[in-house]
Amino acid sequence: MNDWVASAAGGALIGLGAAFLMWSVGRIAGISGIASGALEGARGDRAWRFAFLAGMMIAGAVALQFLPAPPRAQTGSTPLLIVAGLLVGFGTRLGNGCTSGHGVCGLARLSKRSLVAVMTFMAAAFAAAFVMNHVNVSP
Amino acid sequence: MTRANLASLAAGAIFGVGLALSALVDRHVVLGFLDVTGDWNPRLVFVMAAAVAVAAIAYRFIFRRPMPALGGEFRVPKTDVIDARLVAGAAIFGVGWGLAGFCPGPVLVGVVAGVRDAWIFVPAMIAGSWIAGRLVR
């Protein structure tokens, strides 16, 4: 399958999953929010979160096994991965969303907040990637 | 399992297969997109455009209904306030995303798929979220 076709099909399924979650239980498919709520949210509001995450993680991992190009062997710098992980966890909690909550669901709802968030995190990500490439640290 | 949890499981499964197809579990695809000065890989544009288009069209129909199919109410953020917290959070997230190429959905799939870097990244991500939760409460 052509890379771009696979990406568009993958994106369409992401949108469909988000739509199905809203249609059925009325929730935004924002992964950072669903995950932090699963670990730290109100007791009665955790089960659907774990169900969603289990479905996503297991189906996603199984699907990867059937794809012609599985993720490349990854051996990034451990300190870099830890710093990046801390920033992603901290920032998504502070800003109430990530690529899925603000990027997919927020833009689909035409939320001004999400548009600002997306423009901000895209600009920051391009800047960080640019700096990384120029200080020549292998990611 | 309740019908709501079953529906959430199914929604997650559809979403997860989408993440797998989109190739974002391979963080080097994301880094290839973010590195506009190198051999630019535009796949992420197709992922985002398709995801937003499908969700936007579906939401238009869904929000015409009085409530979700399994009851309750639509839980969407009501605030439209753009404040420093939103912008700072998005900027910090963006820097982390640009450094490693992982965002929360794909990296969680990577944990189950046996992606070594995801195993290092995810505990740090959970810790970062926990710290922010303590600070802003």
PDB file of N, CA, C and O in Angstrom, chain A residues 53-91:
ATOM      1  N   LEU A  53      -8.553   2.762  26.190  1.00  0.00           N
ATOM      2  CA  LEU A  53      -7.095   2.624  26.062  1.00  0.00           C
ATOM      3  C   LEU A  53      -6.708   1.179  25.757  1.00  0.00           C
ATOM      4  O   LEU A  53      -5.807   0.929  24.943  1.00  0.00           O
ATOM      5  N   ALA A  54      -7.389   0.219  26.397  1.00  0.00           N
ATOM      6  CA  ALA A  54      -7.083  -1.192  26.128  1.00  0.00           C
ATOM      7  C   ALA A  54      -7.367  -1.515  24.672  1.00  0.00           C
ATOM      8  O   ALA A  54      -6.554  -2.151  23.981  1.00  0.00           O
ATOM      9  N   GLY A  55      -8.533  -1.056  24.180  1.00  0.00           N
ATOM     10  CA  GLY A  55      -8.879  -1.298  22.784  1.00  0.00           C
ATOM     11  C   GLY A  55      -7.847  -0.693  21.856  1.00  0.00           C
ATOM     12  O   GLY A  55      -7.381  -1.328  20.901  1.00  0.00           O
ATOM     13  N   MET A  56      -7.458   0.539  22.151  1.00  0.00           N
ATOM     14  CA  MET A  56      -6.501   1.242  21.293  1.00  0.00           C
ATOM     15  C   MET A  56      -5.134   0.560  21.287  1.00  0.00           C
ATOM     16  O   MET A  56      -4.552   0.300  20.226  1.00  0.00           O
ATOM     17  N   MET A  57      -4.637   0.240  22.485  1.00  0.00           N
ATOM     18  CA  MET A  57      -3.276  -0.293  22.585  1.00  0.00           C
ATOM     19  C   MET A  57      -3.188  -1.702  21.997  1.00  0.00           C
ATOM     20  O   MET A  57      -2.240  -2.030  21.274  1.00  0.00           O
ATOM     21  N   ILE A  58      -4.188  -2.534  22.287  1.00  0.00           N
ATOM     22  CA  ILE A  58      -4.123  -3.929  21.824  1.00  0.00           C
ATOM     23  C   ILE A  58      -4.399  -4.003  20.321  1.00  0.00           C
ATOM     24  O   ILE A  58      -3.634  -4.613  19.561  1.00  0.00           O
ATOM     25  N   ALA A  59      -5.488  -3.345  19.873  1.00  0.00           N
ATOM     26  CA  ALA A  59      -5.799  -3.388  18.439  1.00  0.00           C
ATOM     27  C   ALA A  59      -4.686  -2.734  17.630  1.00  0.00           C
ATOM     28  O   ALA A  59      -4.314  -3.224  16.552  1.00  0.00           O
ATOM     29  N   GLY A  60      -4.132  -1.641  18.155  1.00  0.00           N
ATOM     30  CA  GLY A  60      -3.051  -0.961  17.445  1.00  0.00           C
ATOM     31  C   GLY A  60      -1.823  -1.849  17.324  1.00  0.00           C
ATOM     32  O   GLY A  60      -1.213  -1.956  16.255  1.00  0.00           O
ATOM     33  N   ALA A  61      -1.464  -2.516  18.426  1.00  0.00           N
ATOM     34  CA  ALA A  61      -0.275  -3.373  18.411  1.00  0.00           C
ATOM     35  C   ALA A  61      -0.478  -4.586  17.504  1.00  0.00           C
ATOM     36  O   ALA A  61       0.439  -4.989  16.778  1.00  0.00           O
ATOM     37  N   VAL A  62      -1.692  -5.154  17.532  1.00  0.00           N
ATOM     38  CA  VAL A  62      -1.972  -6.304  16.660  1.00  0.00           C
ATOM     39  C   VAL A  62      -1.922  -5.865  15.192  1.00  0.00           C
ATOM     40  O   VAL A  62      -1.309  -6.526  14.348  1.00  0.00           O
ATOM     41  N   ALA A  63      -2.537  -4.719  14.905  1.00  0.00           N
ATOM     42  CA  ALA A  63      -2.557  -4.233  13.518  1.00  0.00           C
ATOM     43  C   ALA A  63      -1.137  -4.008  12.994  1.00  0.00           C
ATOM     44  O   ALA A  63      -0.851  -4.275  11.826  1.00  0.00           O
ATOM     45  N   LEU A  64      -0.258  -3.537  13.877  1.00  0.00           N
ATOM     46  CA  LEU A  64       1.133  -3.289  13.445  1.00  0.00           C
ATOM     47  C   LEU A  64       1.795  -4.559  12.926  1.00  0.00           C
ATOM     48  O   LEU A  64       2.637  -4.521  12.026  1.00  0.00           O
ATOM     49  N   GLN A  65       1.402  -5.706  13.502  1.00  0.00           N
ATOM     50  CA  GLN A  65       2.022  -6.975  13.096  1.00  0.00           C
ATOM     51  C   GLN A  65       1.651  -7.353  11.661  1.00  0.00           C
ATOM     52  O   GLN A  65       2.335  -8.143  11.032  1.00  0.00           O
ATOM     53  N   PHE A  66       0.538  -6.787  11.172  1.00  0.00           N
ATOM     54  CA  PHE A  66       0.084  -7.149   9.829  1.00  0.00           C
ATOM     55  C   PHE A  66       0.543  -6.150   8.767  1.00  0.00           C
ATOM     56  O   PHE A  66       0.258  -6.314   7.589  1.00  0.00           O
ATOM     57  N   LEU A  67       1.224  -5.108   9.204  1.00  0.00           N
ATOM     58  CA  LEU A  67       1.660  -4.105   8.245  1.00  0.00           C
ATOM     59  C   LEU A  67       3.010  -4.500   7.651  1.00  0.00           C
ATOM     60  O   LEU A  67       3.823  -5.127   8.310  1.00  0.00           O
ATOM     61  N   PRO A  68       3.222  -4.122   6.398  1.00  0.00           N
ATOM     62  CA  PRO A  68       4.484  -4.479   5.742  1.00  0.00           C
ATOM     63  C   PRO A  68       5.690  -3.808   6.382  1.00  0.00           C
ATOM     64  O   PRO A  68       6.779  -4.360   6.372  1.00  0.00           O
ATOM     65  N   ALA A  69       5.501  -2.599   6.934  1.00  0.00           N
ATOM     66  CA  ALA A  69       6.644  -1.880   7.505  1.00  0.00           C
ATOM     67  C   ALA A  69       6.404  -1.574   8.975  1.00  0.00           C
ATOM     68  O   ALA A  69       5.885  -0.522   9.313  1.00  0.00           O
ATOM     69  N   PRO A  70       6.765  -2.512   9.851  1.00  0.00           N
ATOM     70  CA  PRO A  70       6.610  -2.259  11.286  1.00  0.00           C
ATOM     71  C   PRO A  70       7.561  -1.148  11.723  1.00  0.00           C
ATOM     72  O   PRO A  70       8.481  -0.801  10.972  1.00  0.00           O
ATOM     73  N   PRO A  71       7.336  -0.560  12.900  1.00  0.00           N
ATOM     74  CA  PRO A  71       8.215   0.511  13.353  1.00  0.00           C
ATOM     75  C   PRO A  71       9.669   0.057  13.349  1.00  0.00           C
ATOM     76  O   PRO A  71       9.973  -1.079  13.723  1.00  0.00           O
ATOM     77  N   ARG A  72      10.534   0.931  12.897  1.00  0.00           N
ATOM     78  CA  ARG A  72      11.952   0.585  12.866  1.00  0.00           C
ATOM     79  C   ARG A  72      12.484   0.362  14.279  1.00  0.00           C
ATOM     80  O   ARG A  72      11.963   0.930  15.233  1.00  0.00           O
ATOM     81  N   ALA A  73      13.509  -0.466  14.381  1.00  0.00           N
ATOM     82  CA  ALA A  73      14.160  -0.679  15.668  1.00  0.00           C
ATOM     83  C   ALA A  73      14.583   0.672  16.215  1.00  0.00           C
ATOM     84  O   ALA A  73      15.194   1.466  15.507  1.00  0.00           O
ATOM     85  N   GLN A  74      14.230   0.941  17.443  1.00  0.00           N
ATOM     86  CA  GLN A  74      14.457   2.268  17.977  1.00  0.00           C
ATOM     87  C   GLN A  74      15.372   2.200  19.177  1.00  0.00           C
ATOM     88  O   GLN A  74      15.101   1.526  20.142  1.00  0.00           O
ATOM     89  N   THR A  75      16.459   2.893  19.084  1.00  0.00           N
ATOM     90  CA  THR A  75      17.374   2.947  20.205  1.00  0.00           C
ATOM     91  C   THR A  75      17.815   4.381  20.395  1.00  0.00           C
ATOM     92  O   THR A  75      18.941   4.747  20.090  1.00  0.00           O
ATOM     93  N   GLY A  76      16.879   5.192  20.876  1.00  0.00           N
ATOM     94  CA  GLY A  76      17.191   6.599  21.111  1.00  0.00           C
ATOM     95  C   GLY A  76      17.940   6.767  22.416  1.00  0.00           C
ATOM     96  O   GLY A  76      18.051   5.844  23.215  1.00  0.00           O
ATOM     97  N   SER A  77      18.451   7.983  22.605  1.00  0.00           N
ATOM     98  CA  SER A  77      19.148   8.312  23.841  1.00  0.00           C
ATOM     99  C   SER A  77      18.162   8.283  25.009  1.00  0.00           C
ATOM    100  O   SER A  77      17.098   8.906  24.957  1.00  0.00           O
ATOM    101  N   THR A  78      18.504   7.537  26.063  1.00  0.00           N
ATOM    102  CA  THR A  78      17.595   7.403  27.202  1.00  0.00           C
ATOM    103  C   THR A  78      17.310   8.741  27.896  1.00  0.00           C
ATOM    104  O   THR A  78      16.143   9.059  28.134  1.00  0.00           O
ATOM    105  N   PRO A  79      18.324   9.556  28.201  1.00  0.00           N
ATOM    106  CA  PRO A  79      18.022  10.853  28.837  1.00  0.00           C
ATOM    107  C   PRO A  79      17.120  11.719  27.966  1.00  0.00           C
ATOM    108  O   PRO A  79      16.201  12.367  28.466  1.00  0.00           O
ATOM    109  N   LEU A  80      17.345  11.703  26.656  1.00  0.00           N
ATOM    110  CA  LEU A  80      16.518  12.508  25.757  1.00  0.00           C
ATOM    111  C   LEU A  80      15.062  12.025  25.787  1.00  0.00           C
ATOM    112  O   LEU A  80      14.131  12.826  25.845  1.00  0.00           O
ATOM    113  N   LEU A  81      14.878  10.700  25.781  1.00  0.00           N
ATOM    114  CA  LEU A  81      13.522  10.151  25.803  1.00  0.00           C
ATOM    115  C   LEU A  81      12.819  10.500  27.116  1.00  0.00           C
ATOM    116  O   LEU A  81      11.619  10.787  27.137  1.00  0.00           O
ATOM    117  N   ILE A  82      13.571  10.488  28.214  1.00  0.00           N
ATOM    118  CA  ILE A  82      12.974  10.813  29.517  1.00  0.00           C
ATOM    119  C   ILE A  82      12.575  12.284  29.569  1.00  0.00           C
ATOM    120  O   ILE A  82      11.461  12.630  29.979  1.00  0.00           O
ATOM    121  N   VAL A  83      13.460  13.163  29.116  1.00  0.00           N
ATOM    122  CA  VAL A  83      13.141  14.597  29.104  1.00  0.00           C
ATOM    123  C   VAL A  83      11.932  14.860  28.205  1.00  0.00           C
ATOM    124  O   VAL A  83      10.981  15.551  28.585  1.00  0.00           O
ATOM    125  N   ALA A  84      11.941  14.263  27.014  1.00  0.00           N
ATOM    126  CA  ALA A  84      10.830  14.467  26.080  1.00  0.00           C
ATOM    127  C   ALA A  84       9.524  13.928  26.667  1.00  0.00           C
ATOM    128  O   ALA A  84       8.477  14.562  26.560  1.00  0.00           O
ATOM    129  N   GLY A  85       9.596  12.773  27.318  1.00  0.00           N
ATOM    130  CA  GLY A  85       8.400  12.187  27.938  1.00  0.00           C
ATOM    131  C   GLY A  85       7.851  13.082  29.032  1.00  0.00           C
ATOM    132  O   GLY A  85       6.634  13.308  29.124  1.00  0.00           O
ATOM    133  N   LEU A  86       8.732  13.619  29.878  1.00  0.00           N
ATOM    134  CA  LEU A  86       8.301  14.536  30.940  1.00  0.00           C
ATOM    135  C   LEU A  86       7.609  15.756  30.339  1.00  0.00           C
ATOM    136  O   LEU A  86       6.556  16.185  30.809  1.00  0.00           O
ATOM    137  N   LEU A  87       8.207  16.324  29.280  1.00  0.00           N
ATOM    138  CA  LEU A  87       7.632  17.517  28.648  1.00  0.00           C
ATOM    139  C   LEU A  87       6.265  17.211  28.030  1.00  0.00           C
ATOM    140  O   LEU A  87       5.328  17.991  28.168  1.00  0.00           O
ATOM    141  N   VAL A  88       6.156  16.062  27.373  1.00  0.00           N
ATOM    142  CA  VAL A  88       4.881  15.713  26.736  1.00  0.00           C
ATOM    143  C   VAL A  88       3.798  15.502  27.799  1.00  0.00           C
ATOM    144  O   VAL A  88       2.677  16.000  27.680  1.00  0.00           O
ATOM    145  N   GLY A  89       4.141  14.794  28.871  1.00  0.00           N
ATOM    146  CA  GLY A  89       3.157  14.567  29.938  1.00  0.00           C
ATOM    147  C   GLY A  89       2.765  15.865  30.617  1.00  0.00           C
ATOM    148  O   GLY A  89       1.578  16.144  30.826  1.00  0.00           O
ATOM    149  N   PHE A  90       3.767  16.672  30.944  1.00  0.00           N
ATOM    150  CA  PHE A  90       3.518  17.945  31.635  1.00  0.00           C
ATOM    151  C   PHE A  90       2.705  18.892  30.756  1.00  0.00           C
ATOM    152  O   PHE A  90       1.696  19.455  31.180  1.00  0.00           O
ATOM    153  N   GLY A  91       3.145  19.062  29.510  1.00  0.00           N
ATOM    154  CA  GLY A  91       2.512  20.021  28.615  1.00  0.00           C
ATOM    155  C   GLY A  91       1.077  19.652  28.252  1.00  0.00           C
ATOM    156  O   GLY A  91       0.199  20.510  28.215  1.00  0.00           O
TER     157      GLY A  91
END
